[in-house]
PDB file of C-alpha atoms in Angstrom:
ATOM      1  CA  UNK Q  54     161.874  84.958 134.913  1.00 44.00           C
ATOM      2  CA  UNK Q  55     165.760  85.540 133.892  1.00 50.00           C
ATOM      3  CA  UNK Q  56     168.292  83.377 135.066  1.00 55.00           C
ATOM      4  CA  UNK Q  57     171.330  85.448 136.962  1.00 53.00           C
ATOM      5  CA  UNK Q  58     174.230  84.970 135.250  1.00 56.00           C
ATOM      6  CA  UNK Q  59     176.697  83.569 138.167  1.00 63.00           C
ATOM      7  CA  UNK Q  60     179.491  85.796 139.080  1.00 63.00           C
ATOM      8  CA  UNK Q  61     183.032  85.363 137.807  1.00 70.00           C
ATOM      9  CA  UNK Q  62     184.947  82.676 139.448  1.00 83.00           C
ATOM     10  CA  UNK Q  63     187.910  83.557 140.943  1.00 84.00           C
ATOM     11  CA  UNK Q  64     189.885  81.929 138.598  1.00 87.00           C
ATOM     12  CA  UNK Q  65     188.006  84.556 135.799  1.00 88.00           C
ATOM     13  CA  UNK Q  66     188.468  87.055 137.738  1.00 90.00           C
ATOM     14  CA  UNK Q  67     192.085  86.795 137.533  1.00 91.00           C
ATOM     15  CA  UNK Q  68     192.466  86.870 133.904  1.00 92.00           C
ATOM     16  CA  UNK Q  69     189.844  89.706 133.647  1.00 92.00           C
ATOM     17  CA  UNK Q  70     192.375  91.593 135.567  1.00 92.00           C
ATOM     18  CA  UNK Q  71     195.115  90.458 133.945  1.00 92.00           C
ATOM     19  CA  UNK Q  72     193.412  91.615 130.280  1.00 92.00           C
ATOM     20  CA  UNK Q  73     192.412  95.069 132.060  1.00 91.00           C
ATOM     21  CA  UNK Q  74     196.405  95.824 133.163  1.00 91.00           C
ATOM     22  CA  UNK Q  75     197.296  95.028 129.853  1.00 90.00           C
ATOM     23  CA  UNK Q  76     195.129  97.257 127.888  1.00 89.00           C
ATOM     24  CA  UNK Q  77     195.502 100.107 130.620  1.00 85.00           C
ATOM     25  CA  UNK Q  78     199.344  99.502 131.246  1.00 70.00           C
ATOM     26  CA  UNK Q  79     200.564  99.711 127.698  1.00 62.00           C
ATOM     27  CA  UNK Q  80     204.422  99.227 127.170  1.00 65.00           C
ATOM     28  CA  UNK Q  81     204.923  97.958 131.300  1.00 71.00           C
ATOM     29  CA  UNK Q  82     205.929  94.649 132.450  1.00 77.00           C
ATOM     30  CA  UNK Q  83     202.860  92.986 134.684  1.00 83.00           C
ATOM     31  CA  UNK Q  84     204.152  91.775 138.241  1.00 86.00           C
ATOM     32  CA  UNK Q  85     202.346  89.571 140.777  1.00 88.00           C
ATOM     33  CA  UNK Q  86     202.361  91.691 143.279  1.00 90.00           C
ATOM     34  CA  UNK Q  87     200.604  94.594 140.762  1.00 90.00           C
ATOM     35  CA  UNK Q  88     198.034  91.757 139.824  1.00 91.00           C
ATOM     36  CA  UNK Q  89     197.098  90.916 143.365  1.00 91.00           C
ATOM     37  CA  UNK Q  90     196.052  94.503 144.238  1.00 90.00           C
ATOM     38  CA  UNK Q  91     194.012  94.798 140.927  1.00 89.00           C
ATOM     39  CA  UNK Q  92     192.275  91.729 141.774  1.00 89.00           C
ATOM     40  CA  UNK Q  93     192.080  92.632 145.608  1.00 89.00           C
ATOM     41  CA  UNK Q  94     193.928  89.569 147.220  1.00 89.00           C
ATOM     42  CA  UNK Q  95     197.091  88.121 148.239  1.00 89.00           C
ATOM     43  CA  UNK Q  96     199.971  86.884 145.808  1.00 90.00           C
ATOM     44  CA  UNK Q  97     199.581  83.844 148.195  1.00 91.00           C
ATOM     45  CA  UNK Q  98     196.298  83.580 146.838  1.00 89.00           C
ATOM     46  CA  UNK Q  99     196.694  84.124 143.056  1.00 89.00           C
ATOM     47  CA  UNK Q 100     199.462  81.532 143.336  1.00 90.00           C
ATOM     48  CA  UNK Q 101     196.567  78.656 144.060  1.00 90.00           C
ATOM     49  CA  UNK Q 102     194.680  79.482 141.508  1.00 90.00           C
ATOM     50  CA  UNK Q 103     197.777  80.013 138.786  1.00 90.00           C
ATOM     51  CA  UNK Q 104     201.584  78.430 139.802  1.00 91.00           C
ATOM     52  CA  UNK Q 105     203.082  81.148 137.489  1.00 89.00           C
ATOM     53  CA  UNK Q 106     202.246  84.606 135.691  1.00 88.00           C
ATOM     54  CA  UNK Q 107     202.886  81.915 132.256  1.00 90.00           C
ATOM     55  CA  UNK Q 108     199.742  79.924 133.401  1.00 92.00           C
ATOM     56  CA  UNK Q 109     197.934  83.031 133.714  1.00 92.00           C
ATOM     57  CA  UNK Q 110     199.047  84.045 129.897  1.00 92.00           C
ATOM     58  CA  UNK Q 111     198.419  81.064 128.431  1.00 94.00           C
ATOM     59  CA  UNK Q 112     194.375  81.237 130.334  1.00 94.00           C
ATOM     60  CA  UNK Q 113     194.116  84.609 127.898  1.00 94.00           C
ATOM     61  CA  UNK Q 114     195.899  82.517 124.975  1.00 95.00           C
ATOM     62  CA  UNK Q 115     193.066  79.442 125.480  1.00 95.00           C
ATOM     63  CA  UNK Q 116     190.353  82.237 125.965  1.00 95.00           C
ATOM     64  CA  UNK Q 117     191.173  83.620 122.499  1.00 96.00           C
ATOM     65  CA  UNK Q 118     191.766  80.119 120.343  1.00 96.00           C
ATOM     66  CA  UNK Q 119     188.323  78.933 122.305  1.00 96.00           C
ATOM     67  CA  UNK Q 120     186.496  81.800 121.106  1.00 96.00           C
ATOM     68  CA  UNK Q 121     187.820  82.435 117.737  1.00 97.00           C
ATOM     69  CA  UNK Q 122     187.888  79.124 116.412  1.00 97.00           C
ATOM     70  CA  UNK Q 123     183.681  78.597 118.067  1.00 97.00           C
ATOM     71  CA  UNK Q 124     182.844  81.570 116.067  1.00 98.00           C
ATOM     72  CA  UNK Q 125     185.242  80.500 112.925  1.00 98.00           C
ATOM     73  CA  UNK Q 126     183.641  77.047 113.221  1.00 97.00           C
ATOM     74  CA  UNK Q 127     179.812  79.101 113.159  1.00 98.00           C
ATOM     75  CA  UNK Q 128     181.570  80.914 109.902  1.00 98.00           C
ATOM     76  CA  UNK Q 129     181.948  78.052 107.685  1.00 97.00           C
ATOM     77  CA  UNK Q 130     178.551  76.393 108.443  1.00 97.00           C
ATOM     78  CA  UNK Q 131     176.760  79.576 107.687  1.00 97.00           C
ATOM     79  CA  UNK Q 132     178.754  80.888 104.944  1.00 96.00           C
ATOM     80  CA  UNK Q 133     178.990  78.884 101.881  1.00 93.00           C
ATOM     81  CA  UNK Q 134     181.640  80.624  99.514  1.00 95.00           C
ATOM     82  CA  UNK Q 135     185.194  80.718 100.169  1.00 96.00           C
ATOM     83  CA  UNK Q 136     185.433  85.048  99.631  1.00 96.00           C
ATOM     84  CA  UNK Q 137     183.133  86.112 101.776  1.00 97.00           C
ATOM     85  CA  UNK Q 138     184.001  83.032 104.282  1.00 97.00           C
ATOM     86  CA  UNK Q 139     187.716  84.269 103.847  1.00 97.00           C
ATOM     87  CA  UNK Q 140     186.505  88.429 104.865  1.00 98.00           C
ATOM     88  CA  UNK Q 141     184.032  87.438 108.050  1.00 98.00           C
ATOM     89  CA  UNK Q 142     187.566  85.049 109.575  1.00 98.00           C
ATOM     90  CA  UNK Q 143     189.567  88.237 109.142  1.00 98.00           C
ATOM     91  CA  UNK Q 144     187.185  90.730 110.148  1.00 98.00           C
ATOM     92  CA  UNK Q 145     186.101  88.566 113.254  1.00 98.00           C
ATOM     93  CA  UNK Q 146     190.148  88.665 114.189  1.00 97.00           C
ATOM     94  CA  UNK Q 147     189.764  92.622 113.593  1.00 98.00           C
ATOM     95  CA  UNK Q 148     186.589  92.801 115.326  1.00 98.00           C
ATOM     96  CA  UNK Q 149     187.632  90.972 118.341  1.00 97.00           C
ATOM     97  CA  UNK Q 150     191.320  93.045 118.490  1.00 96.00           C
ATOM     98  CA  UNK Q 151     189.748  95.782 119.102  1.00 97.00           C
ATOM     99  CA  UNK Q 152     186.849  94.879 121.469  1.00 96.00           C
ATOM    100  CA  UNK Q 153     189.972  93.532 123.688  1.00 95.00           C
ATOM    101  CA  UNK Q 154     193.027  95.651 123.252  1.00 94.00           C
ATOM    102  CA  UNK Q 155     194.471  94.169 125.976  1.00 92.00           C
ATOM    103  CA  UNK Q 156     194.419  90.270 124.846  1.00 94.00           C
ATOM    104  CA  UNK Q 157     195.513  92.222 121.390  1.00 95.00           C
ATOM    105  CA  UNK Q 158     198.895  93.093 122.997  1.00 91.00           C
ATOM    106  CA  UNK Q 159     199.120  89.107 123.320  1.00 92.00           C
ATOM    107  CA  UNK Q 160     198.592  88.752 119.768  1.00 93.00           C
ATOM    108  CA  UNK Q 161     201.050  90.920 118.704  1.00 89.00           C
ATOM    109  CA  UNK Q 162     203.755  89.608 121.472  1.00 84.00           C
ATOM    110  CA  UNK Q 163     205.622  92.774 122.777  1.00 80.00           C
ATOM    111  CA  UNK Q 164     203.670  91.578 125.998  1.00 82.00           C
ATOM    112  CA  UNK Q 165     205.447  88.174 126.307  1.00 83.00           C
ATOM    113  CA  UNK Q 166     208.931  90.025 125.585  1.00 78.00           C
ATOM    114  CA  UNK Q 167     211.512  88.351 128.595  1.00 75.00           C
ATOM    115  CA  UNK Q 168     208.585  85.714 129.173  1.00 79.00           C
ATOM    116  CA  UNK Q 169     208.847  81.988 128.833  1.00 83.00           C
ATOM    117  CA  UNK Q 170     209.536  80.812 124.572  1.00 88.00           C
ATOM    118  CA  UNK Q 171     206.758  78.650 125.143  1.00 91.00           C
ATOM    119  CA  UNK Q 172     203.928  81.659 125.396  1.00 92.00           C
ATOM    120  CA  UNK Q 173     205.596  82.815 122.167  1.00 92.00           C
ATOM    121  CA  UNK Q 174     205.561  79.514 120.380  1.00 93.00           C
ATOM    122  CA  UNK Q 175     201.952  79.080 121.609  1.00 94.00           C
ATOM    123  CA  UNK Q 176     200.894  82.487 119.846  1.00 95.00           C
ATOM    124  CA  UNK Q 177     202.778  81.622 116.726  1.00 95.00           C
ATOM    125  CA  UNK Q 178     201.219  78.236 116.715  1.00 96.00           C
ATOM    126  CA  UNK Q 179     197.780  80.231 116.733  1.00 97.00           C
ATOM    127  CA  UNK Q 180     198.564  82.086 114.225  1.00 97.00           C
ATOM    128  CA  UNK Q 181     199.474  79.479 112.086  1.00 97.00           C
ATOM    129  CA  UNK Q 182     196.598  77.321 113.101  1.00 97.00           C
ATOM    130  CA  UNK Q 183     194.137  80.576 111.224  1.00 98.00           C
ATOM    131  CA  UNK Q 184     196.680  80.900 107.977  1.00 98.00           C
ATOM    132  CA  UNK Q 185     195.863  76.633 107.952  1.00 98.00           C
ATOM    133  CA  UNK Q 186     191.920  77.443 108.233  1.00 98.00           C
ATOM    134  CA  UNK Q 187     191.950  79.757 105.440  1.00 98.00           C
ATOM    135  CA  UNK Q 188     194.058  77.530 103.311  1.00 97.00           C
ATOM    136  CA  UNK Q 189     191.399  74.772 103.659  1.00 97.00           C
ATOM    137  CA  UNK Q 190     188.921  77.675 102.541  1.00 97.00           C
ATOM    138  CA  UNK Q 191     190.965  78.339  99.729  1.00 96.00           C
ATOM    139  CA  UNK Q 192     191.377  75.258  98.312  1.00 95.00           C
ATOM    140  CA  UNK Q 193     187.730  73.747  98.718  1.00 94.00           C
ATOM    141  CA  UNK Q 194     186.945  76.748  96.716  1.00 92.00           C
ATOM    142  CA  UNK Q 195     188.159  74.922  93.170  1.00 86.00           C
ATOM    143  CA  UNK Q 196     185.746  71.964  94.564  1.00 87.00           C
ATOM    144  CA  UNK Q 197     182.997  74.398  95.399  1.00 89.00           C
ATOM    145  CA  UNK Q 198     183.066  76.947  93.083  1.00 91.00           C
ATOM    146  CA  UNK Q 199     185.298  76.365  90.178  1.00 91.00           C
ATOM    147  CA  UNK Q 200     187.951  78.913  91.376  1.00 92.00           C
ATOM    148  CA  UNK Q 201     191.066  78.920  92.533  1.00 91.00           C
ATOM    149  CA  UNK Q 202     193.474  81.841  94.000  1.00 95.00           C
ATOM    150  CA  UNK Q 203     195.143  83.970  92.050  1.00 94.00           C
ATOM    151  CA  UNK Q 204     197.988  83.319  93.684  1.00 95.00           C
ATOM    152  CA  UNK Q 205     199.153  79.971  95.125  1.00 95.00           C
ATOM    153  CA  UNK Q 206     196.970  78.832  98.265  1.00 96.00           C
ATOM    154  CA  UNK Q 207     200.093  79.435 100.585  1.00 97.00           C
ATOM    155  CA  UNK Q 208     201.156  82.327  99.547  1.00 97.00           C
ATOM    156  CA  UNK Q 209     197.430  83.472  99.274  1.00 97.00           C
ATOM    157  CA  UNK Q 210     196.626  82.517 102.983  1.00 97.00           C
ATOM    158  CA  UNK Q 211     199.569  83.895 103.906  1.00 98.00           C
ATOM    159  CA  UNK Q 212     198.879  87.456 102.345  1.00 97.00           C
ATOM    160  CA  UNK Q 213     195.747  87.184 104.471  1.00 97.00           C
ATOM    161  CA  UNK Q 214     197.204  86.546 107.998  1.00 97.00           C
ATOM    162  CA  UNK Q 215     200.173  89.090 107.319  1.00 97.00           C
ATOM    163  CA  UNK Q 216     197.202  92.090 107.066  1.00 96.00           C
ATOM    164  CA  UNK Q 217     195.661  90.794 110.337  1.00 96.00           C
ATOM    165  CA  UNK Q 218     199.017  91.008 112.170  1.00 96.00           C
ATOM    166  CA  UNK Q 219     199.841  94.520 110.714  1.00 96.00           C
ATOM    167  CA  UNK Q 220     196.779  96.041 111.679  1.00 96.00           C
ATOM    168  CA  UNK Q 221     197.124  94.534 115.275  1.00 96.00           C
ATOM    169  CA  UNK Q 222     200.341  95.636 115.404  1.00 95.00           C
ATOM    170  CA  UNK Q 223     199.678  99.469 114.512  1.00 95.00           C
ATOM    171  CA  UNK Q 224     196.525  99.118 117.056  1.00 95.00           C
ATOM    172  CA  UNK Q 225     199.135  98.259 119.536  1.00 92.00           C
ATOM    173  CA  UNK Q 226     202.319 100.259 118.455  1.00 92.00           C
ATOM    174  CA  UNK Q 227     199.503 103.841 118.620  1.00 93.00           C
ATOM    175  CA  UNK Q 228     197.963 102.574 121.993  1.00 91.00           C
ATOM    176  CA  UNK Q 229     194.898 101.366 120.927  1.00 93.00           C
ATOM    177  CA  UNK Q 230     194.128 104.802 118.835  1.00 94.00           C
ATOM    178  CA  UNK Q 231     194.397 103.347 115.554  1.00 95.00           C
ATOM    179  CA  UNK Q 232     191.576 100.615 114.927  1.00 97.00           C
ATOM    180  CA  UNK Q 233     192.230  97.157 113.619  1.00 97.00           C
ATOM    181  CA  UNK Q 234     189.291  98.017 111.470  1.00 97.00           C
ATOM    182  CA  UNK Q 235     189.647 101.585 110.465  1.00 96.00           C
ATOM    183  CA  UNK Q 236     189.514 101.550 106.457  1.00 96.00           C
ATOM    184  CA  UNK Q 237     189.236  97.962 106.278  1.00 97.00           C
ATOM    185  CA  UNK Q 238     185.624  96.995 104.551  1.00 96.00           C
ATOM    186  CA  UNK Q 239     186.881  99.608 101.740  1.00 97.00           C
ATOM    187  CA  UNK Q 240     190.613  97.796 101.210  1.00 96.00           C
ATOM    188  CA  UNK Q 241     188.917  94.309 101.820  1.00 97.00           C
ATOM    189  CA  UNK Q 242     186.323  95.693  98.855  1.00 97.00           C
ATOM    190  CA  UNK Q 243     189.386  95.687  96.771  1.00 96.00           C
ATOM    191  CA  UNK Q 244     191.892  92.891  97.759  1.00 95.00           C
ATOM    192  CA  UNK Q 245     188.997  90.562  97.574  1.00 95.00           C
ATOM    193  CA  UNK Q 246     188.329  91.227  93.718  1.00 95.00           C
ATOM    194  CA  UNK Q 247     191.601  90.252  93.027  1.00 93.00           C
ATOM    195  CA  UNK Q 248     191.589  87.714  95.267  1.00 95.00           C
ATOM    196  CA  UNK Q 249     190.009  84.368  93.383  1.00 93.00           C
ATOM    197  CA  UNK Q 250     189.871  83.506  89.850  1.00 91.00           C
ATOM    198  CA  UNK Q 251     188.243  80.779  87.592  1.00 86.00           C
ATOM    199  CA  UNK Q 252     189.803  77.398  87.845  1.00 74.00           C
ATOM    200  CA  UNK Q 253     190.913  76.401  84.114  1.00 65.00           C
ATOM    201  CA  UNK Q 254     188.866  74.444  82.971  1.00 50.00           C
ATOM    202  CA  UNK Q 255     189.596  70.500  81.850  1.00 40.00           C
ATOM    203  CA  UNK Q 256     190.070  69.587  77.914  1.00 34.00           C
TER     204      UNK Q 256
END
């Protein structure tokens, strides 16, 4: 016999709501008062559960770093080389873009436009905490495998992260028409053969 999954807690329920107006309300600002009658209750009572509309952002911002960073984690024990570990991180970010447009409007920040710096700075810190993950890939590749980027590890990781952010930003700009991962195992196909070559060898 199945266990029932328990329902949402309140507290989940919120931020499912909150994800919802933000893939459905594209380009408008979310009030409190809008958010209480998606979620069916008082502002009084969203206010217990979150002291600010911030709180409720940054409960989407910990739901995507917590599930990212689990599956990123299930990535590098599974995957042993550093091109193929490099592709699943960035199609995962893709893949999971576009299976939530509205936590991608987040990610690309025109949602947290007139919001507190510190939802900003807490997406840019993400952001930067995935261009540091697939440095570390990078460089345990010459220890691995006996290869090295073609082009420094920064500047390599970097070149990564910046085609994640453009697709989510033309995924947002069309409103959600134009998929993160439209075209994208064909132009991986071909960034990735340039991406790595063989570490010189020592004398």
């Amino acid at each position: 016999m199945t266990q029932a999954t328990p329902p949402p807690s309140r507290r989940e329920q919120i931020l499912q709501a909150l994800a919802l107006m933000l893939e459905e309300d594209s380009g408008k600002r979310i009030t409190i008062a809008a958010l209480a009658r998606q979620v069916g209750v008082s502002e009084a009572a969203l206010y217990r559960h979150f002291p600010s509309k911030a709180r409720m952002f940054e409960g989407l911002i910990a739901f995507i770093e917590e599930t990212l960073f689990e599956r990123i984690t299930r990535i590098l024990e599974e995957v042993p080389d550093a091109v193929p570990r490099c592709g699943q991180i960035l199609t995962l970010l893709l893949a999971f873009t576009e299976k939530n447009p509205g936590l991608s409007r987040l990610l690309g920040g025109d949602v947290l436009t007139g919001e507190t710096a510190r939802l900003r700075l807490r997406i840019h810190q993400l952001f930067e905490r995935l261009e540091t993950q697939l440095k570390q890939v990078l460089r345990e590749a010459e220890l691995r495998e006996g290869c090295r980027p073609t082009l420094p590890v920064s500047a390599t990781a970097n070149l990564l992260i910046a085609q994640v952010e453009g697709r989510i930003s033309q995924y947002v700009r069309s409103d959600f028409r134009r998929l993160p991962t439209e075209h994208w195992e064909d132009q991986w196909t071909l960034l990735s053969a340039q991406l790595m070559r063989q570490a010189r060898q020592s004398a």
